[in-house]
Short mmCIF file of C-alpha atoms in Angstrom, two decimals:
data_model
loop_
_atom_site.label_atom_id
_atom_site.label_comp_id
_atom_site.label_asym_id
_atom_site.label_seq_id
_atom_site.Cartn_x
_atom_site.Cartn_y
_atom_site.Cartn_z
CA UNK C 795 54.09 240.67 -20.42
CA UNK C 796 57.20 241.64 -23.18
CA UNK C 797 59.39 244.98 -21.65
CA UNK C 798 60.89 246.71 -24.37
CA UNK C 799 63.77 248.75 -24.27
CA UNK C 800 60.63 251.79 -24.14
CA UNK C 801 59.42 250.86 -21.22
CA UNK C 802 62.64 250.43 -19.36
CA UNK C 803 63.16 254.09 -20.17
CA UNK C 804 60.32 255.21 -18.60
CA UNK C 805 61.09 253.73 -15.51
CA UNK C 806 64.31 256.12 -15.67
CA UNK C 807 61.76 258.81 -14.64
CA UNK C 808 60.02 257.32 -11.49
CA UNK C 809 61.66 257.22 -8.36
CA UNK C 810 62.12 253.16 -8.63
CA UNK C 811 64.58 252.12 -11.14
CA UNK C 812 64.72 248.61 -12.16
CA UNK C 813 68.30 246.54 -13.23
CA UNK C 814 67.81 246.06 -17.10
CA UNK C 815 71.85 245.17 -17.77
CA UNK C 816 74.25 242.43 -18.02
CA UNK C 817 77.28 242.42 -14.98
CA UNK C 818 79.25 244.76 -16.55
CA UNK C 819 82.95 243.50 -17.46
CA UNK C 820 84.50 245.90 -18.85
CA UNK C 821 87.49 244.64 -20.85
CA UNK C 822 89.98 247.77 -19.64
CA UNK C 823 90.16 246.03 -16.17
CA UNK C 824 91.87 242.70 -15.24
CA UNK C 825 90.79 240.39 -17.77
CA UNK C 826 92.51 239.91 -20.93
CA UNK C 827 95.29 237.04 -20.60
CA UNK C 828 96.10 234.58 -23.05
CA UNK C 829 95.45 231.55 -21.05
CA UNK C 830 91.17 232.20 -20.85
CA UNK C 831 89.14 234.60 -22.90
CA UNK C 832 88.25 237.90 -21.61
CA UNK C 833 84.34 238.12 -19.97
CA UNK C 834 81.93 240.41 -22.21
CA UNK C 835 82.30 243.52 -21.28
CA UNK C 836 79.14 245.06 -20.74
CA UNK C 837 76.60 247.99 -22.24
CA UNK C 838 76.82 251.73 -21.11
CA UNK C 839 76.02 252.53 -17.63
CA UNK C 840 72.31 253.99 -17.10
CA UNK C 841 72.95 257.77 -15.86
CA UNK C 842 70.61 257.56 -12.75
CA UNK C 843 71.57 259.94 -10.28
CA UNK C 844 72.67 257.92 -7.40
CA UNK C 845 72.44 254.55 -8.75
CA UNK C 846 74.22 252.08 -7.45
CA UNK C 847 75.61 248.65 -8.40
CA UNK C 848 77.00 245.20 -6.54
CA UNK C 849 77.94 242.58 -8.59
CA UNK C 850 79.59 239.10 -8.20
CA UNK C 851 80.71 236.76 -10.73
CA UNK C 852 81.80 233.05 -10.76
CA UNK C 853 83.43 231.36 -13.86
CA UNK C 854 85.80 228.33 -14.75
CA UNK C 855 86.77 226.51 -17.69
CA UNK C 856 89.79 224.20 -18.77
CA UNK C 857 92.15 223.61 -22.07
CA UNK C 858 94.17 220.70 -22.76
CA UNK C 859 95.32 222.25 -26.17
CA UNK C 860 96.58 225.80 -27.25
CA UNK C 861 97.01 227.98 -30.29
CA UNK C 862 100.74 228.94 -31.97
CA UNK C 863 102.57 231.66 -33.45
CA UNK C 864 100.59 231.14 -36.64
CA UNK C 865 97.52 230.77 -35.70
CA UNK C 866 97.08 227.05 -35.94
CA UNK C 867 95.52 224.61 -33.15
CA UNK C 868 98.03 222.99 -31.24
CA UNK C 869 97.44 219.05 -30.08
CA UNK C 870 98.59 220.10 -26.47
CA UNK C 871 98.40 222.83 -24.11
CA UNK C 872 101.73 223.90 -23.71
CA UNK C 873 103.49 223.43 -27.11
CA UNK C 874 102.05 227.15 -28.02
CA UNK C 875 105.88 227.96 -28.51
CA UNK C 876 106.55 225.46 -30.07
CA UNK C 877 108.85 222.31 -29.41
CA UNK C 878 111.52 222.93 -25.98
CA UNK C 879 115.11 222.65 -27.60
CA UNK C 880 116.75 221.20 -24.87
CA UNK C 881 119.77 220.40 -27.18
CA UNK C 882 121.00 224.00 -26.75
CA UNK C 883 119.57 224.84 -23.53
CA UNK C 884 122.82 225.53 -21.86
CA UNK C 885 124.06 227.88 -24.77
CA UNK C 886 126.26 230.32 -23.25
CA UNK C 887 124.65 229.93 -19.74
CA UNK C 888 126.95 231.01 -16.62
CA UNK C 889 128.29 228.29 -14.69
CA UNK C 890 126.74 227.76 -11.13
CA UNK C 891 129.31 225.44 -9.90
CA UNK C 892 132.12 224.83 -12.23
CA UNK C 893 133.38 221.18 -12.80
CA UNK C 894 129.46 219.98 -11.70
CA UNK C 895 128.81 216.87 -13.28
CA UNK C 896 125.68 217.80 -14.02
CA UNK C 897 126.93 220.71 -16.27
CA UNK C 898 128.86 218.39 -17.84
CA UNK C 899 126.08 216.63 -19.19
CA UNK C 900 124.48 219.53 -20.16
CA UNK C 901 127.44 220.80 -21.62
CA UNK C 902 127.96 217.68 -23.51
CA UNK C 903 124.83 217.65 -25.26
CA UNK C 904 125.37 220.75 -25.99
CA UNK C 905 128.46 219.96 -28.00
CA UNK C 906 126.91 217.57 -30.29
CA UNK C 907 125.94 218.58 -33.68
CA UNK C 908 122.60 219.81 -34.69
CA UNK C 909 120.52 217.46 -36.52
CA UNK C 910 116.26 217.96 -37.45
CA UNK C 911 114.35 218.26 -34.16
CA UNK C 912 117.37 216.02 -32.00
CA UNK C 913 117.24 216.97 -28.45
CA UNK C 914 113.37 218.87 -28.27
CA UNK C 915 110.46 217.86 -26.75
CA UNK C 916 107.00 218.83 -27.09
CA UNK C 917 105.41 219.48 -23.79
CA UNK C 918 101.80 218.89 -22.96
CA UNK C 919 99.81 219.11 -19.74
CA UNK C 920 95.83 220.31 -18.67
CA UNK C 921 94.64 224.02 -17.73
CA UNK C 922 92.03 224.55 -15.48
CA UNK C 923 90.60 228.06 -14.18
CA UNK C 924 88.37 228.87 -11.51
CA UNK C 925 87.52 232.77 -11.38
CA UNK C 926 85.46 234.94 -8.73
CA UNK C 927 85.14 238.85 -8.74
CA UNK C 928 83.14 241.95 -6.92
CA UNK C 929 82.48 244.69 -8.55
CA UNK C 930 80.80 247.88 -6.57
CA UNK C 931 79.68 250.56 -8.97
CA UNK C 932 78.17 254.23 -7.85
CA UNK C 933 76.71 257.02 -9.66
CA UNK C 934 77.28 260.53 -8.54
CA UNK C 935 75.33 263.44 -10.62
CA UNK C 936 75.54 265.00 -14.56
CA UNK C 937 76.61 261.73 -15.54
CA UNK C 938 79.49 260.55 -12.66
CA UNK C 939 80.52 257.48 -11.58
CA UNK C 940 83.19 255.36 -10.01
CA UNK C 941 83.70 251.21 -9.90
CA UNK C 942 86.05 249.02 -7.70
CA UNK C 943 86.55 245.98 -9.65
CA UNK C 944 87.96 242.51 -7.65
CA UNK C 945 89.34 239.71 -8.54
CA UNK C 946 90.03 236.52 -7.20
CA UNK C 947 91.81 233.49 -9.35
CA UNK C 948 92.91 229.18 -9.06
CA UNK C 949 95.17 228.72 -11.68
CA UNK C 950 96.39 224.93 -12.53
CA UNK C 951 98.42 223.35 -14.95
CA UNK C 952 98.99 219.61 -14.20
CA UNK C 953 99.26 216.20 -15.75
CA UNK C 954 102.26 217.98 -17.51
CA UNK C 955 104.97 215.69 -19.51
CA UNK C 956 106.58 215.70 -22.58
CA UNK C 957 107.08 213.29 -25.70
CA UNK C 958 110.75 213.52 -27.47
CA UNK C 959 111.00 214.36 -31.18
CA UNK C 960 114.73 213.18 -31.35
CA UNK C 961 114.16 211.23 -34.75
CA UNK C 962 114.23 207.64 -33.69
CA UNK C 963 116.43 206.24 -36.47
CA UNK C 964 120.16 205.27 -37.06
CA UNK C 965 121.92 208.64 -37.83
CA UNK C 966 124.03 210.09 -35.08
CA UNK C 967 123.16 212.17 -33.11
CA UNK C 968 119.46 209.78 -32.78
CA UNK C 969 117.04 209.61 -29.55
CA UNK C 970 119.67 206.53 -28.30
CA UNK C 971 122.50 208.60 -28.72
CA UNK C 972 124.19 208.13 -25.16
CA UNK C 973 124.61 211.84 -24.23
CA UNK C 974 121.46 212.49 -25.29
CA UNK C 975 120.00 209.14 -22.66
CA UNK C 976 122.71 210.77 -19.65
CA UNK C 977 120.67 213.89 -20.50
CA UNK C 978 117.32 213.16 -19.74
CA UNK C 979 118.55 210.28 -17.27
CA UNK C 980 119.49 213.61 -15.28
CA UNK C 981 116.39 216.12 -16.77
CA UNK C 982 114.88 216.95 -13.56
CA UNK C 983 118.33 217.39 -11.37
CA UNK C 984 119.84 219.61 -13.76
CA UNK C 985 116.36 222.06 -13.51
CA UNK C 986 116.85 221.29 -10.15
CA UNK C 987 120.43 222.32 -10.25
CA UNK C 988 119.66 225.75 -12.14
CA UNK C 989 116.98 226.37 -9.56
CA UNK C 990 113.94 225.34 -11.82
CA UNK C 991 110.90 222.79 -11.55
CA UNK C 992 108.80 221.49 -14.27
CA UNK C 993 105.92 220.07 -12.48
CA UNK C 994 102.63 220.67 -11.71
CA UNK C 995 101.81 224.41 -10.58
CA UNK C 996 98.99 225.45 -8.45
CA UNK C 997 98.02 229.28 -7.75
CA UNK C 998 95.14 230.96 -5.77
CA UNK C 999 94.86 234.68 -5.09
CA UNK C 1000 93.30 238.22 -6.08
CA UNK C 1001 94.06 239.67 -9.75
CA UNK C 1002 94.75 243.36 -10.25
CA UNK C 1003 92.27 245.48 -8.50
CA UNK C 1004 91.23 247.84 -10.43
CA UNK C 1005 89.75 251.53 -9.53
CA UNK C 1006 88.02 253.36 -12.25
CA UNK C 1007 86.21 257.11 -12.55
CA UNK C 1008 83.62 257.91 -15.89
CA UNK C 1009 81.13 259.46 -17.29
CA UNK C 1010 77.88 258.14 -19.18
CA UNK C 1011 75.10 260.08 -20.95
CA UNK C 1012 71.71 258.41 -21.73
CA UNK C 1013 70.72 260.43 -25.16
CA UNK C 1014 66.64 259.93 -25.88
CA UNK C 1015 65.46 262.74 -27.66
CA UNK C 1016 65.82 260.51 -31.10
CA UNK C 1017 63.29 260.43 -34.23
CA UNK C 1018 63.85 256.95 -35.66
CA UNK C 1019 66.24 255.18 -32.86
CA UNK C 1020 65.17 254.72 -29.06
CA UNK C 1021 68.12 255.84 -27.51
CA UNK C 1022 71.71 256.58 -27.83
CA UNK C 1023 74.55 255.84 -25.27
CA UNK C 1024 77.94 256.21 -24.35
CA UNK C 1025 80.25 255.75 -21.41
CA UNK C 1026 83.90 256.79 -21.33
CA UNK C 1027 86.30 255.86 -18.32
CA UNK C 1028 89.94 255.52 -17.02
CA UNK C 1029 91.72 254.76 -13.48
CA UNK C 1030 94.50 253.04 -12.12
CA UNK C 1031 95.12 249.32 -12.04
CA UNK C 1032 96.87 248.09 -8.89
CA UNK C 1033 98.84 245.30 -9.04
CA UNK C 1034 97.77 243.40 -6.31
CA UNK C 1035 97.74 239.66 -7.90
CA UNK C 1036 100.54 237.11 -7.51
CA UNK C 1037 103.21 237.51 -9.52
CA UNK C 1038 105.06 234.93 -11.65
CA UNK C 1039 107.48 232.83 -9.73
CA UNK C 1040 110.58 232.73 -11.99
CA UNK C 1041 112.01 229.64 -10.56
CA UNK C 1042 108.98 227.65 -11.82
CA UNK C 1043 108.77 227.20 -14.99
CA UNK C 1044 105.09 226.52 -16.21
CA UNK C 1045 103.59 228.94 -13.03
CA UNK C 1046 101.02 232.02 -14.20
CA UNK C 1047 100.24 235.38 -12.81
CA UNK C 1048 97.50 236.05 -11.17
CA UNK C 1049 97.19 239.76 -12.64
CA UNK C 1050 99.67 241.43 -14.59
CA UNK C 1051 102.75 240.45 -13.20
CA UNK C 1052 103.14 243.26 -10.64
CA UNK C 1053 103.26 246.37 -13.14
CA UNK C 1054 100.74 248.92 -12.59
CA UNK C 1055 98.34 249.78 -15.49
CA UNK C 1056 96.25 253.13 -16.41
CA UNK C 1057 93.17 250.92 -18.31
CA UNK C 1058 90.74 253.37 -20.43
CA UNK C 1059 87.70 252.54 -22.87
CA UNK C 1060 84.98 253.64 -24.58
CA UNK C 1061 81.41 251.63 -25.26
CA UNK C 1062 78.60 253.31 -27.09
CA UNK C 1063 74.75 251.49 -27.95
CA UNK C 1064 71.66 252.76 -30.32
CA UNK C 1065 68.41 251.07 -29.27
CA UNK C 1066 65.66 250.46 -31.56
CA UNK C 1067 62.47 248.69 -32.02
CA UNK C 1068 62.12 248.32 -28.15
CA UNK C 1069 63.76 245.64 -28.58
CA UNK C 1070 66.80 245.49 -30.19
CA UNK C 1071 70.40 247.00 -28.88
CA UNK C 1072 73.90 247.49 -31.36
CA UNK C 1073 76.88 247.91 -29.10
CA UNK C 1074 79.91 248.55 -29.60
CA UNK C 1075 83.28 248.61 -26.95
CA UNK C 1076 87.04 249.66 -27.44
CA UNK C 1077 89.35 249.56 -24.57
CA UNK C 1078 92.78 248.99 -23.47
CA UNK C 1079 95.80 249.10 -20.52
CA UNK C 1080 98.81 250.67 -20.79
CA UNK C 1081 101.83 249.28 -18.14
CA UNK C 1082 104.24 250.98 -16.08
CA UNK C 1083 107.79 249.58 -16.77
CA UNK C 1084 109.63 247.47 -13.97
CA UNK C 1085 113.04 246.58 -12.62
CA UNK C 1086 112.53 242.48 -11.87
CA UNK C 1087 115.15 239.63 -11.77
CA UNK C 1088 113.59 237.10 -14.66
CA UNK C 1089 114.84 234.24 -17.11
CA UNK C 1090 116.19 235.24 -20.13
CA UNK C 1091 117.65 233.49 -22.88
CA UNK C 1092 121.28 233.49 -23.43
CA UNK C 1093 121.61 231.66 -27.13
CA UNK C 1094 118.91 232.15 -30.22
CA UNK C 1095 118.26 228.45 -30.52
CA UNK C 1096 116.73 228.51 -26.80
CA UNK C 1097 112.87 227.86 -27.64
CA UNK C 1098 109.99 227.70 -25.23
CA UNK C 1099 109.25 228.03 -21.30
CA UNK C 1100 112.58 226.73 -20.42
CA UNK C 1101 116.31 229.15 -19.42
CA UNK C 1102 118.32 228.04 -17.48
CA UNK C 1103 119.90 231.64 -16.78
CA UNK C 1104 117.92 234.79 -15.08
CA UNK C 1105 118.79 237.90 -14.67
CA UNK C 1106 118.17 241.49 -13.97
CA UNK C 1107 116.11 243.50 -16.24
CA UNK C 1108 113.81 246.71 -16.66
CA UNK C 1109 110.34 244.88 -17.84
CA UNK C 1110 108.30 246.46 -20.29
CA UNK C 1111 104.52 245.59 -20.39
CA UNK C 1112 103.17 245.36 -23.92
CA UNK C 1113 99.68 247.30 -23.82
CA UNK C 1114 96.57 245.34 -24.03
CA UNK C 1115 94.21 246.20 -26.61
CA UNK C 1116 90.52 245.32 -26.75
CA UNK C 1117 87.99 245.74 -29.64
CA UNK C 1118 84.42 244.00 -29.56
CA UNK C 1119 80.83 244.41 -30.96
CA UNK C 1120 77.53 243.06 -29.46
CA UNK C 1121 73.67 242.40 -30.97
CA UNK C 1122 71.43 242.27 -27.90
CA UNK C 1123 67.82 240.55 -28.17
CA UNK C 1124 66.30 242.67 -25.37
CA UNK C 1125 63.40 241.30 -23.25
CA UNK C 1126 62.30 239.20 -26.07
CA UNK C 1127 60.63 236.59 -23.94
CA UNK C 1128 59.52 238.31 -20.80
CA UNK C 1129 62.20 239.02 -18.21
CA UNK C 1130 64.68 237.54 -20.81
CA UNK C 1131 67.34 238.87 -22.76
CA UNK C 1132 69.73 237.20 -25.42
CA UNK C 1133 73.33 238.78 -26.51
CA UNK C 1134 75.98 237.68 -28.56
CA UNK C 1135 79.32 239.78 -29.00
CA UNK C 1136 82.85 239.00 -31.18
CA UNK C 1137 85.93 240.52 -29.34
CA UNK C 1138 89.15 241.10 -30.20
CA UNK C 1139 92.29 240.99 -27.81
CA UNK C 1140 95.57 241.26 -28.00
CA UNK C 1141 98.65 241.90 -26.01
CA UNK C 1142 101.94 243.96 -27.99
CA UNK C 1143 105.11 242.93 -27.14
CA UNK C 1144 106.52 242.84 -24.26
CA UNK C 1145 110.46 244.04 -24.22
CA UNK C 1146 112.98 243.47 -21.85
CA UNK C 1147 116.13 245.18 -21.43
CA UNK C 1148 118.68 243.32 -19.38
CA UNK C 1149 121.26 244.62 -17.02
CA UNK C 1150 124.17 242.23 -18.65
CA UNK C 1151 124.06 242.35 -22.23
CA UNK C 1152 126.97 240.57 -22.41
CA UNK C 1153 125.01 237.47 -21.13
CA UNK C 1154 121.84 238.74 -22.02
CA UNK C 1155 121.80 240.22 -25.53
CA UNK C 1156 119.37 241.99 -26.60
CA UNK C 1157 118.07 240.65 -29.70
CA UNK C 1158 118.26 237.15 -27.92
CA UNK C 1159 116.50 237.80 -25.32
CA UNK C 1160 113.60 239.65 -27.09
CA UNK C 1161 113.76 237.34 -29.76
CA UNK C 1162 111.62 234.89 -27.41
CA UNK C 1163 108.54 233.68 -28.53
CA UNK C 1164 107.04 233.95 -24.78
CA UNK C 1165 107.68 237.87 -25.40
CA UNK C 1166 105.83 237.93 -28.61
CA UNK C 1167 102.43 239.48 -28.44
CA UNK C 1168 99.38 236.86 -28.19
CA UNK C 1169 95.91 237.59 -30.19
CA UNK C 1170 92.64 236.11 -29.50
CA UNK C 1171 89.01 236.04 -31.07
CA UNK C 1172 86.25 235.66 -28.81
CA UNK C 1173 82.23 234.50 -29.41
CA UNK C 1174 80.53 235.88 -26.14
CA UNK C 1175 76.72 234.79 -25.23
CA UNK C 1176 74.95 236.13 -22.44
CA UNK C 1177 71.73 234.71 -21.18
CA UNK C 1178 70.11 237.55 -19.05
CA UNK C 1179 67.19 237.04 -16.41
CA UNK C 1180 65.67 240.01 -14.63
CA UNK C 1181 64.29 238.80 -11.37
CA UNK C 1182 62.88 242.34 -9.51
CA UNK C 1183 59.07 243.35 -9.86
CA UNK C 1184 58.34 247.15 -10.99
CA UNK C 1185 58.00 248.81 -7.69
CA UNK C 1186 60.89 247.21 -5.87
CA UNK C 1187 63.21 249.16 -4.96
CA UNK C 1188 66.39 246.87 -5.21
CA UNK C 1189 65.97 245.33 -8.38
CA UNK C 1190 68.44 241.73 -9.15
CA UNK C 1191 69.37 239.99 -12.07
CA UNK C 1192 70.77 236.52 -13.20
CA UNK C 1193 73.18 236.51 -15.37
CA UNK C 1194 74.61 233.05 -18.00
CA UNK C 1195 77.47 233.24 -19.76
CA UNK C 1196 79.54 231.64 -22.52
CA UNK C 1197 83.18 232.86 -23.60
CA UNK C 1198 84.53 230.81 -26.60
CA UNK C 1199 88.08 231.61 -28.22
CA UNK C 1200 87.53 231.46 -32.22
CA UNK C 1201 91.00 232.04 -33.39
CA UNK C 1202 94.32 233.80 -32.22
CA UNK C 1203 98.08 233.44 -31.82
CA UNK C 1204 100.13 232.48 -28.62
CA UNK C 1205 96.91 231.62 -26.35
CA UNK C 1206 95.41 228.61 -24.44
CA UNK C 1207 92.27 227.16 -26.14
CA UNK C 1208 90.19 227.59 -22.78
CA UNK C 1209 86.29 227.63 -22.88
CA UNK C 1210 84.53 229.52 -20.13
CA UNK C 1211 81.33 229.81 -18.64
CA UNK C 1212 79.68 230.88 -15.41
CA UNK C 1213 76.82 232.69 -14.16
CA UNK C 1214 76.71 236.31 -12.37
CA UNK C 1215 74.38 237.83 -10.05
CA UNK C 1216 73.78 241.53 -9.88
CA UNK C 1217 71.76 244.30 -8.18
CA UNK C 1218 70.73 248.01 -8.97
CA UNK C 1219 69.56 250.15 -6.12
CA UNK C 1220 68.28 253.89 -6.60
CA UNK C 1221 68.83 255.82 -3.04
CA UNK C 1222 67.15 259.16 -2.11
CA UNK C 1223 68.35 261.58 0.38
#
């Protein structure tokens, strides 16, 4: 038997109310980052007095390639800034222990003159993501609601190296060039030395948990469309993931970083032919600002993950933006539902403003093409199984998904997919 979107509506007034919907993943909580694309983000909540929602989602993907500043694929994951200039990496960089022969030799190369791409490297290395979250949703009355929203994240980045782009030819300085040989004789101890490793990074934990309150309205009394809705909501996201560890160089946040953010959004859907749904979703987190010792650059012709130098300085989160669009094939086959969705994300700028300025200017340091904002385009498809019978009174569904990055600037070319499981439950008192 085919349920159209009709007959799902008329459920709304018996006391039973089945789970129609996808697990709702609402961009304006944890979820944007450039190194995976963001989960689809759901359709307006039903307005069911009392409804209530548990969800749990598992998802993974990996990337062994990335996007630049322009736009254009990148052969390996972690040359999205472009090529590591390790010729001027100790450009105006404090001492740590005068007279160290290992700032010698990074002072050395630093003397020599510049010459093409002498002294950078190109870095590559593999991504991998494994993602879990809960998410608890509860209706109140005239429209109410509140959601928890928790994540839980593995981040890795291993098999990492690098390949030198010295030119290989006769003119000094060349990739035999002696200093340049002392140099990377003595990479790894002079990291070492500056309080830095390059090496494979590992990181488990929650994201950002995020609390949200909104309000949805179910409009029906239509001529030519089924049904109209809308849901509006905001709250507070708590920065509970891990934070970057500044002393390792390639090693990712669980959540934002450890800034709290006020997320808000809007998503709206017209239903028609009982079986087709146009949805639309616009969304975003603004970031509380943030006193934090990080690594800075010291000299304009630093480029990429690498400084040598940290420092103190207020951190200012560039808001995340979210725009997206979804067709949804509704019960077309049974218990069986088809969408597809485009998204676009990005994250602004993010600005910091150091302590020292005399070490730290501030056109250098925010010059940085890690501070940049990142942009990505996203194909979503959701596969969506409804597995209650009318009558029951906790209703499940079964949820596939597929998140594929299109295009963008600054980002990891990571493909997810995963599966969700949710349930709806109407209680009476």
């Amino acid at each position: 038997m085919k349920l159209g979107r009709g007959f799902i509506r008329a459920l709304k007034a018996l006391s039973l109310f089945p789970l129609m919907t996808c697990f709702h993943m609402a961009i304006c909580r944890d979820n944007a980052h450039f190194y995976r694309p963001p989960l689809f983000w759901g359709e307006p909540r039903f307005e069911r007095p009392s409804l209530s929602t548990a969800a749990m989602l598992l998802t993974g993907g990996s990337a062994s390639t990335s996007r630049n500043s322009s736009g254009n694929k990148e052969s390996t994951l972690l040359n999205l800034y472009g090529f590591e200039n390790l010729h001027h990496i100790g450009d105006n960089v404090p001492s740590v222990s005068a007279g160290n022969p290992l700032e010698t030799l990074v002072n050395n190369l630093n003397d020599l003159p510049d010459r093409g791409t002498f002294g950078q490297v190109k870095y590559f290395g593999q991504f991998s993501l494994f993602e879990g979250a809960l998410l608890v949703q509860q209706n109140f009355t005239k429209g109410f609601f509140g959601e928890v929203y928790m994540p839980i994240r593995q981040l890795k980045i291993e098999m990492i190296g690098f390949n030198d782009k010295t030119p290989a030819d006769n003119i000094e300085p060349h990739r035999y060039t002696q200093t340049w040989l002392d140099f990377l004789g003595g990479y790894q101890t002079i990291l070492a030395h500056y309080g830095l490793t390059a090496g494979r990074v590992e990181t488990t934990g929650f994201g950002d948990i995020t609390i949200m309150a909104g309000w949805t309205t179910n409009y029906q009394d239509t001529r030519e469309l089924d049904y109209i809705d809308a849901t509006i909501k905001t709250g507070i996201l708590l920065p509970t993931g891990h934070e970057k560890n500044e002393n390792s160089v390639f090693d990712l946040p669980t959540g934002y970083n450890g800034h709290y953010g006020f997320p808000f959004s809007i998503d709206a859907s017209l239903g028609a032919f009982e079986w087709l749904t146009v949805g639309a979703n616009l969304g975003g987190i603004i970031f509380s600002e943030k006193e934090k010792i990080v690594r800075m650059r010291t000299s304009s012709l630093q480029n990429g993950f690498i400084k040598l130098a940290k420092g103190t300085a207020l951190v200012r989160p560039g808001t995340v933006w979210h725009l997206g669009a979804y067709v949804k094939l509704d019960h077309i086959h049974d218990a069986f539902s088809w969408t597809t969705a485009y998204s676009f994300n990005q994250r602004l700028s993010t600005k910091y403003l150091p302590s020292n300025t005399g070490t730290f200017p501030y056109p250098v340091v925010n010059g940085d093409e890690q501070l940049q904002s990142w942009s990505m385009h996203v194909i979503h498809i959701v596969w969506e199984f409804d597995l209650g019978a009318e009558g029951n009174t906790a209703m499940p569904n079964v949820t596939f998904l597929m998140n594929i990055p299109v295009g963008g600037q600054r980002i990891f070319n990571t493909m997810t997919g995963g599966a969700a499981g949710e349930v709806n439950m109407t209680w009476h008192f």
